[in-house]
């Protein structure tokens, strides 16, 4: 067999490559593996500062009138005039005439009864005069006590009774004449007009419905658990309504703007809702349709407007107010100690709402409470606060400047 250098050349090249690769592998530097270091999580904290605060309770309700009534005709007749205020939504003052019924028949009745009173008075005077003459004649001619008929005592009594009846009939006719004018019993606003000119009404026919405008009331439901925060006016038998109950601030959205009204809780309703277990309190707003200097463009507190209410409660002493995000579960907060480690702390919660939590025991002045949410929080884990993180980031800059 004849040797060929061209056939062995590829094998020589391959062998040299393998040897070179082995030499490179054996000559590479050793790689040292180090565990990956992660910085402690960064959290937001707030310092504990006990303070005295006034508790508030939130509720919602609808404005309703303090007084409302249906005005009715007290005498029958045809309506001959109505006031310009007697329209749906019209305002009226106490004593204003809202509607008039044709007074002709009642004026005639007054005239007839005046004549009957005059006749009865004349008859009474005649009987009294004749009784005086009869008594004088009996004293001159008779003996003993005279018979009542002889002295005309029954006739005088009957004439006096007839005179009194005529006067009563005249007073009734005059009263009916006054009732041809339907007057407003209070200052208010017309809810609905029910009669107009030309309509015949009977006694008791409704002519309008209205409500008072001096005071607006708001019925506010409160859960039983929140009653402890308020000094509610409780009514006992024989006690008057308390006008100095807790203050209340009402807000409502009207025309894209939010407006405020001040009121006061005046009473607690006598029953507890058996389904919701809510206690209802009633607050009043004075002069709901009047203008205010601080809010001249504020709309009136109209009946039916929906209101948000905040009722002032008792003063809580030396409590801690924290954002709602600080509370974990029902009664736990995370405290960052002096070594920047997270500690789970159980506290006594006085009150919570969607924005904040009020803690009455379990925290000391100056302690730092964690506000940030952590996915896997462990008691004792290391954390960084925002202030510490900023200080760490500034240290290299100070060294470079030096």
Coordinates of C-alpha atoms in Angstrom, one line a residue:
X1 CA 0.0 0.0 0.0
X2 CA 1.4 3.4 -1.0
X3 CA 1.7 6.2 1.7
X4 CA -0.1 9.5 0.9
X5 CA 0.7 12.7 3.0
X6 CA -2.6 14.3 1.8
X7 CA -4.6 11.6 3.7
X8 CA -2.8 12.1 7.0
X9 CA -2.9 15.9 7.0
X10 CA -6.5 16.3 8.3
X11 CA -5.8 13.9 11.1
X12 CA -2.8 15.9 12.2
X13 CA -4.8 19.1 12.2
X14 CA -7.6 17.6 14.2
X15 CA -5.1 16.2 16.8
X16 CA -3.4 19.6 17.2
X17 CA -6.8 21.2 17.7
X18 CA -7.8 18.7 20.4
X19 CA -4.5 19.2 22.2
X20 CA -4.9 23.0 22.1
X21 CA -8.4 22.8 23.5
X22 CA -7.3 20.6 26.4
X23 CA -4.5 23.1 27.2
X24 CA -6.9 26.0 27.2
X25 CA -9.3 24.2 29.4
X26 CA -6.7 23.3 31.9
X27 CA -5.2 26.8 31.9
X28 CA -8.5 28.7 32.6
X29 CA -8.7 30.6 36.0
X30 CA -11.0 29.2 38.7
X31 CA -14.4 31.1 39.1
X32 CA -15.4 31.9 42.7
X33 CA -19.2 31.7 43.3
X34 CA -20.7 34.1 45.8
X35 CA -24.3 34.1 47.0
X36 CA -26.5 36.9 45.6
X37 CA -27.0 39.7 48.2
X38 CA -30.4 41.4 48.2
X39 CA -30.9 44.7 50.1
X40 CA -33.7 44.7 52.8
X41 CA -37.0 45.9 51.5
X42 CA -37.7 49.6 51.6
X43 CA -40.7 50.7 53.6
X44 CA -42.6 53.9 54.6
X45 CA -43.0 54.6 58.3
X46 CA -44.8 57.1 60.5
X47 CA -43.9 58.1 64.0
X48 CA -46.3 57.6 66.8
X49 CA -47.6 60.8 68.4
X50 CA -50.5 60.4 70.8
X51 CA -53.1 63.2 70.8
X52 CA -56.5 64.2 72.0
X53 CA -59.1 64.1 69.1
X54 CA -62.8 64.5 68.8
X55 CA -64.4 61.4 67.4
X56 CA -66.8 61.6 64.5
X57 CA -69.4 59.2 63.1
X58 CA -70.5 59.2 59.5
X59 CA -73.9 58.5 58.2
X60 CA -76.3 59.5 55.3
X61 CA -79.8 60.6 55.1
X62 CA -82.5 62.6 53.2
X63 CA -83.7 66.1 54.1
X64 CA -87.4 66.1 55.1
X65 CA -89.6 68.9 56.4
X66 CA -90.1 69.4 60.1
X67 CA -93.9 70.0 59.6
X68 CA -96.1 69.2 56.7
X69 CA -99.8 69.4 56.3
X70 CA -102.7 69.2 53.9
X71 CA -104.8 72.4 53.8
X72 CA -108.6 71.8 53.5
X73 CA -111.7 73.9 53.0
X74 CA -113.5 74.4 56.3
X75 CA -116.7 75.7 54.6
X76 CA -118.4 74.7 51.3
X77 CA -118.5 77.1 48.4
X78 CA -117.0 78.1 45.1
X79 CA -113.4 79.2 44.9
X80 CA -113.2 82.8 43.7
X81 CA -109.5 83.7 44.2
X82 CA -106.2 82.0 44.7
X83 CA -102.9 83.6 45.8
X84 CA -99.9 83.9 43.4
X85 CA -98.0 81.8 46.0
X86 CA -100.5 78.9 45.6
X87 CA -98.4 77.1 43.0
X88 CA -96.3 74.0 43.2
X89 CA -93.1 75.2 44.9
X90 CA -94.4 78.6 45.9
X91 CA -93.4 80.2 49.2
X92 CA -95.8 81.6 51.7
X93 CA -95.6 83.1 55.2
X94 CA -97.7 82.3 58.3
X95 CA -101.1 83.9 58.1
X96 CA -101.0 84.5 54.3
X97 CA -104.3 84.0 52.5
X98 CA -103.9 81.2 50.0
X99 CA -107.4 80.8 48.7
X100 CA -110.8 82.5 49.0
X101 CA -114.3 80.9 48.8
X102 CA -117.3 83.0 47.7
X103 CA -118.3 84.8 50.9
X104 CA -121.7 86.0 49.8
X105 CA -123.9 83.4 51.5
X106 CA -121.8 83.7 54.7
X107 CA -122.1 87.5 54.8
X108 CA -125.9 87.2 54.5
X109 CA -125.9 84.6 57.3
X110 CA -124.0 87.1 59.5
X111 CA -126.6 89.8 58.7
X112 CA -129.5 87.5 59.5
X113 CA -127.9 86.4 62.8
X114 CA -127.2 90.0 63.8
X115 CA -130.9 90.8 63.4
X116 CA -131.8 87.7 65.5
X117 CA -129.5 88.9 68.2
X118 CA -131.1 92.3 68.2
X119 CA -134.6 90.8 68.5
X120 CA -133.5 88.4 71.2
X121 CA -131.9 91.2 73.1
X122 CA -135.0 93.3 72.9
X123 CA -137.2 90.4 74.1
X124 CA -134.8 89.8 77.0
X125 CA -134.9 93.5 78.0
X126 CA -138.8 93.4 77.8
X127 CA -139.0 90.3 79.9
X128 CA -136.6 91.7 82.5
X129 CA -138.7 94.9 82.7
X130 CA -141.9 93.0 83.1
X131 CA -140.4 90.8 85.7
X132 CA -139.3 93.8 87.6
X133 CA -142.8 95.2 87.6
X134 CA -144.3 91.9 88.6
X135 CA -141.9 91.6 91.6
X136 CA -142.7 95.1 92.7
X137 CA -146.5 94.5 92.5
X138 CA -146.1 91.3 94.5
X139 CA -144.1 93.0 97.2
X140 CA -146.9 95.6 97.5
X141 CA -150.0 93.3 97.4
X142 CA -148.9 89.7 97.9
X143 CA -147.8 87.8 100.9
X144 CA -145.0 85.3 101.3
X145 CA -142.9 84.2 98.3
X146 CA -144.5 84.6 95.0
X147 CA -144.9 81.9 92.4
X148 CA -142.0 81.9 89.8
X149 CA -144.6 82.3 87.0
X150 CA -146.1 85.2 88.7
X151 CA -142.7 86.8 89.0
X152 CA -142.0 85.9 85.4
X153 CA -138.7 84.2 86.3
X154 CA -139.1 81.3 83.7
X155 CA -139.9 83.8 81.0
X156 CA -136.8 85.8 81.7
X157 CA -134.6 82.7 81.8
X158 CA -136.1 81.6 78.4
X159 CA -135.5 85.0 76.9
X160 CA -131.9 85.1 78.2
X161 CA -131.3 81.6 76.7
X162 CA -132.7 82.7 73.4
X163 CA -130.4 85.7 73.4
X164 CA -127.3 83.6 74.2
X165 CA -128.3 81.1 71.4
X166 CA -128.7 84.0 68.9
X167 CA -125.3 85.3 69.9
X168 CA -123.8 81.9 69.5
X169 CA -125.4 81.6 66.0
X170 CA -123.9 85.0 65.1
X171 CA -120.4 83.9 66.3
X172 CA -120.7 80.8 64.2
X173 CA -121.7 82.8 61.1
X174 CA -118.8 85.1 61.7
X175 CA -116.5 82.2 62.1
X176 CA -117.7 80.6 58.9
X177 CA -117.2 83.9 57.1
X178 CA -113.6 84.0 58.3
X179 CA -113.2 80.4 57.1
X180 CA -113.9 81.5 53.5
X181 CA -110.3 82.5 53.5
X182 CA -107.9 79.6 53.7
X183 CA -104.8 80.9 55.6
X184 CA -101.4 79.3 55.9
X185 CA -100.8 78.0 59.5
X186 CA -97.0 78.4 59.2
X187 CA -94.3 79.8 56.9
X188 CA -93.7 77.2 54.3
X189 CA -93.7 76.0 50.7
X190 CA -96.4 74.5 48.5
X191 CA -95.9 70.9 47.7
X192 CA -99.1 70.5 45.6
X193 CA -102.0 72.7 44.5
X194 CA -105.3 70.8 44.6
X195 CA -108.0 73.5 43.9
X196 CA -108.4 76.4 41.6
X197 CA -110.7 79.3 40.7
X198 CA -114.3 78.2 39.8
X199 CA -114.0 74.8 41.6
X200 CA -116.7 74.0 44.1
X201 CA -115.3 72.6 47.3
X202 CA -117.0 71.0 50.3
X203 CA -116.1 71.1 53.9
X204 CA -112.9 69.0 54.3
X205 CA -111.9 69.1 50.6
X206 CA -108.1 69.3 50.3
X207 CA -107.1 72.5 48.5
X208 CA -103.2 72.3 48.9
X209 CA -100.4 70.4 50.5
X210 CA -97.4 72.2 52.0
X211 CA -94.5 71.9 54.4
X212 CA -92.6 74.3 56.8
X213 CA -89.3 75.9 55.8
X214 CA -88.1 77.1 59.2
X215 CA -86.3 73.8 59.9
X216 CA -85.2 70.8 57.9
X217 CA -84.7 67.4 59.5
X218 CA -82.4 64.6 58.5
X219 CA -83.0 61.1 59.7
X220 CA -79.6 59.3 60.1
X221 CA -79.2 55.6 60.7
X222 CA -76.3 54.6 63.1
X223 CA -75.0 51.1 63.8
X224 CA -75.3 50.1 67.5
X225 CA -71.5 49.7 67.8
X226 CA -70.9 53.4 67.0
X227 CA -73.3 54.8 69.6
X228 CA -70.5 54.6 72.2
X229 CA -68.7 57.4 70.4
X230 CA -71.6 59.9 70.7
X231 CA -73.3 61.8 73.5
X232 CA -76.8 61.2 72.1
X233 CA -79.9 63.0 73.6
X234 CA -81.9 60.2 75.2
X235 CA -85.5 61.0 76.0
X236 CA -87.3 59.7 79.1
X237 CA -90.9 60.0 80.0
X238 CA -91.7 63.5 81.0
X239 CA -88.5 65.0 79.6
X240 CA -88.3 67.7 77.0
X241 CA -86.5 67.5 73.7
X242 CA -82.8 68.3 74.0
X243 CA -81.9 71.2 71.7
X244 CA -78.1 71.0 72.5
X245 CA -77.2 67.6 71.0
X246 CA -74.1 66.8 69.0
X247 CA -73.2 69.0 66.1
X248 CA -73.5 67.6 62.6
X249 CA -71.9 68.7 59.3
X250 CA -73.8 67.9 56.2
X251 CA -72.5 67.9 52.6
X252 CA -74.2 67.3 49.3
X253 CA -73.3 67.4 45.6
X254 CA -75.5 69.9 43.7
X255 CA -74.9 71.0 40.1
X256 CA -71.4 69.5 40.1
X257 CA -70.4 71.5 43.3
X258 CA -70.2 70.3 46.9
X259 CA -71.9 72.4 49.5
X260 CA -72.1 72.3 53.3
X261 CA -74.7 72.9 56.0
X262 CA -74.4 72.9 59.8
X263 CA -76.9 71.2 62.0
X264 CA -77.4 69.5 65.3
X265 CA -78.8 66.2 66.5
X266 CA -82.0 66.9 68.5
X267 CA -83.5 63.5 69.3
X268 CA -83.2 59.8 69.1
X269 CA -86.1 57.8 67.7
X270 CA -87.8 55.5 70.1
X271 CA -87.4 52.2 68.1
X272 CA -84.6 50.1 66.8
X273 CA -84.9 48.7 63.3
X274 CA -85.5 44.9 63.9
X275 CA -83.9 44.0 60.5
X276 CA -80.8 46.2 60.3
X277 CA -80.4 46.7 64.1
X278 CA -79.8 50.4 63.3
X279 CA -80.7 53.3 65.7
X280 CA -82.0 56.4 64.0
X281 CA -81.2 59.9 65.2
X282 CA -82.8 63.1 63.8
X283 CA -80.7 66.2 63.1
X284 CA -82.0 69.6 62.4
X285 CA -80.7 72.4 60.1
X286 CA -82.0 75.8 60.9
X287 CA -83.3 78.1 58.1
X288 CA -82.5 75.7 55.2
X289 CA -83.8 78.1 52.6
X290 CA -81.8 81.1 53.8
X291 CA -78.6 82.6 52.3
X292 CA -75.3 82.4 54.1
X293 CA -72.5 84.9 54.0
X294 CA -69.8 82.3 53.6
X295 CA -71.6 80.6 50.8
X296 CA -73.8 83.2 49.0
X297 CA -74.3 81.0 46.0
X298 CA -75.1 77.9 48.0
X299 CA -78.5 76.4 46.9
X300 CA -81.3 75.9 49.5
X301 CA -81.4 72.7 51.4
X302 CA -84.4 71.4 49.4
X303 CA -86.6 68.6 50.7
X304 CA -85.5 65.3 49.3
X305 CA -81.8 66.1 48.8
X306 CA -79.4 63.3 49.8
X307 CA -76.8 64.3 52.4
X308 CA -73.6 62.9 53.8
X309 CA -73.3 63.6 57.5
X310 CA -70.5 63.7 60.0
X311 CA -71.6 63.8 63.6
X312 CA -69.3 65.1 66.3
X313 CA -68.7 62.7 69.1
X314 CA -66.8 62.4 72.4
X315 CA -63.2 63.5 72.9
X316 CA -60.7 60.6 72.9
X317 CA -57.6 61.3 75.0
X318 CA -54.1 60.2 74.2
X319 CA -54.9 58.1 71.1
X320 CA -52.9 57.4 68.0
X321 CA -54.3 58.2 64.6
X322 CA -52.7 56.3 61.7
X323 CA -53.6 55.8 58.1
X324 CA -55.9 52.8 57.5
X325 CA -53.0 51.1 55.6
X326 CA -51.1 50.7 58.9
X327 CA -53.6 48.1 60.3
X328 CA -52.9 44.5 59.5
X329 CA -55.9 42.3 60.1
X330 CA -58.2 43.4 62.9
X331 CA -55.7 44.5 65.6
X332 CA -52.1 44.2 64.4
X333 CA -49.5 46.7 63.2
X334 CA -45.9 46.4 62.1
X335 CA -43.4 48.4 64.2
X336 CA -39.9 49.1 63.0
X337 CA -37.6 48.9 66.0
X338 CA -34.3 50.7 66.6
X339 CA -32.3 48.0 64.8
X340 CA -34.6 48.4 61.7
X341 CA -36.3 45.1 62.2
X342 CA -39.9 44.5 61.7
X343 CA -41.9 43.6 64.8
X344 CA -45.6 42.5 64.9
X345 CA -47.5 44.4 67.6
X346 CA -51.0 43.7 68.8
X347 CA -52.9 46.9 69.6
X348 CA -56.3 48.0 70.9
X349 CA -58.3 49.6 68.2
X350 CA -60.9 52.2 69.2
X351 CA -62.4 53.1 65.8
X352 CA -61.7 52.5 62.1
X353 CA -63.0 54.1 58.9
X354 CA -62.0 53.9 55.3
X355 CA -59.2 56.5 55.7
X356 CA -57.8 56.1 59.2
X357 CA -57.6 54.0 62.3
X358 CA -57.6 55.2 65.9
X359 CA -55.6 53.2 68.4
X360 CA -56.1 53.7 72.1
X361 CA -53.4 51.3 73.5
X362 CA -50.4 49.3 72.4
X363 CA -48.1 52.0 70.9
X364 CA -45.6 54.3 72.6
X365 CA -44.6 57.9 71.7
X366 CA -41.9 58.0 69.0
X367 CA -42.3 54.4 67.7
X368 CA -42.2 53.9 64.0
X369 CA -45.2 52.1 62.4
X370 CA -44.8 50.6 58.9
X371 CA -47.2 51.7 56.3
X372 CA -45.9 49.7 53.3
X373 CA -47.4 46.3 52.3
X374 CA -44.9 43.4 52.1
X375 CA -45.5 40.2 50.3
X376 CA -43.8 37.9 52.8
X377 CA -43.4 39.8 56.1
X378 CA -41.7 37.9 59.0
X379 CA -41.4 39.0 62.5
X380 CA -37.8 40.2 63.0
X381 CA -36.9 40.7 59.3
X382 CA -34.6 43.5 58.4
X383 CA -36.0 46.5 56.6
X384 CA -35.0 49.9 55.4
X385 CA -36.9 53.1 55.9
X386 CA -37.0 55.9 53.4
X387 CA -34.8 58.1 55.6
X388 CA -32.2 55.5 56.0
X389 CA -32.2 54.8 52.2
X390 CA -31.5 58.4 51.4
X391 CA -28.6 58.6 54.0
X392 CA -27.0 55.5 52.5
X393 CA -27.2 56.9 49.0
X394 CA -25.5 60.1 50.1
X395 CA -22.5 58.5 51.9
X396 CA -20.4 57.8 48.7
X397 CA -20.9 61.4 47.6
X398 CA -19.6 62.7 50.9
X399 CA -16.5 60.5 50.6
X400 CA -15.8 61.6 47.1
X401 CA -16.1 65.3 48.1
X402 CA -13.6 64.7 50.9

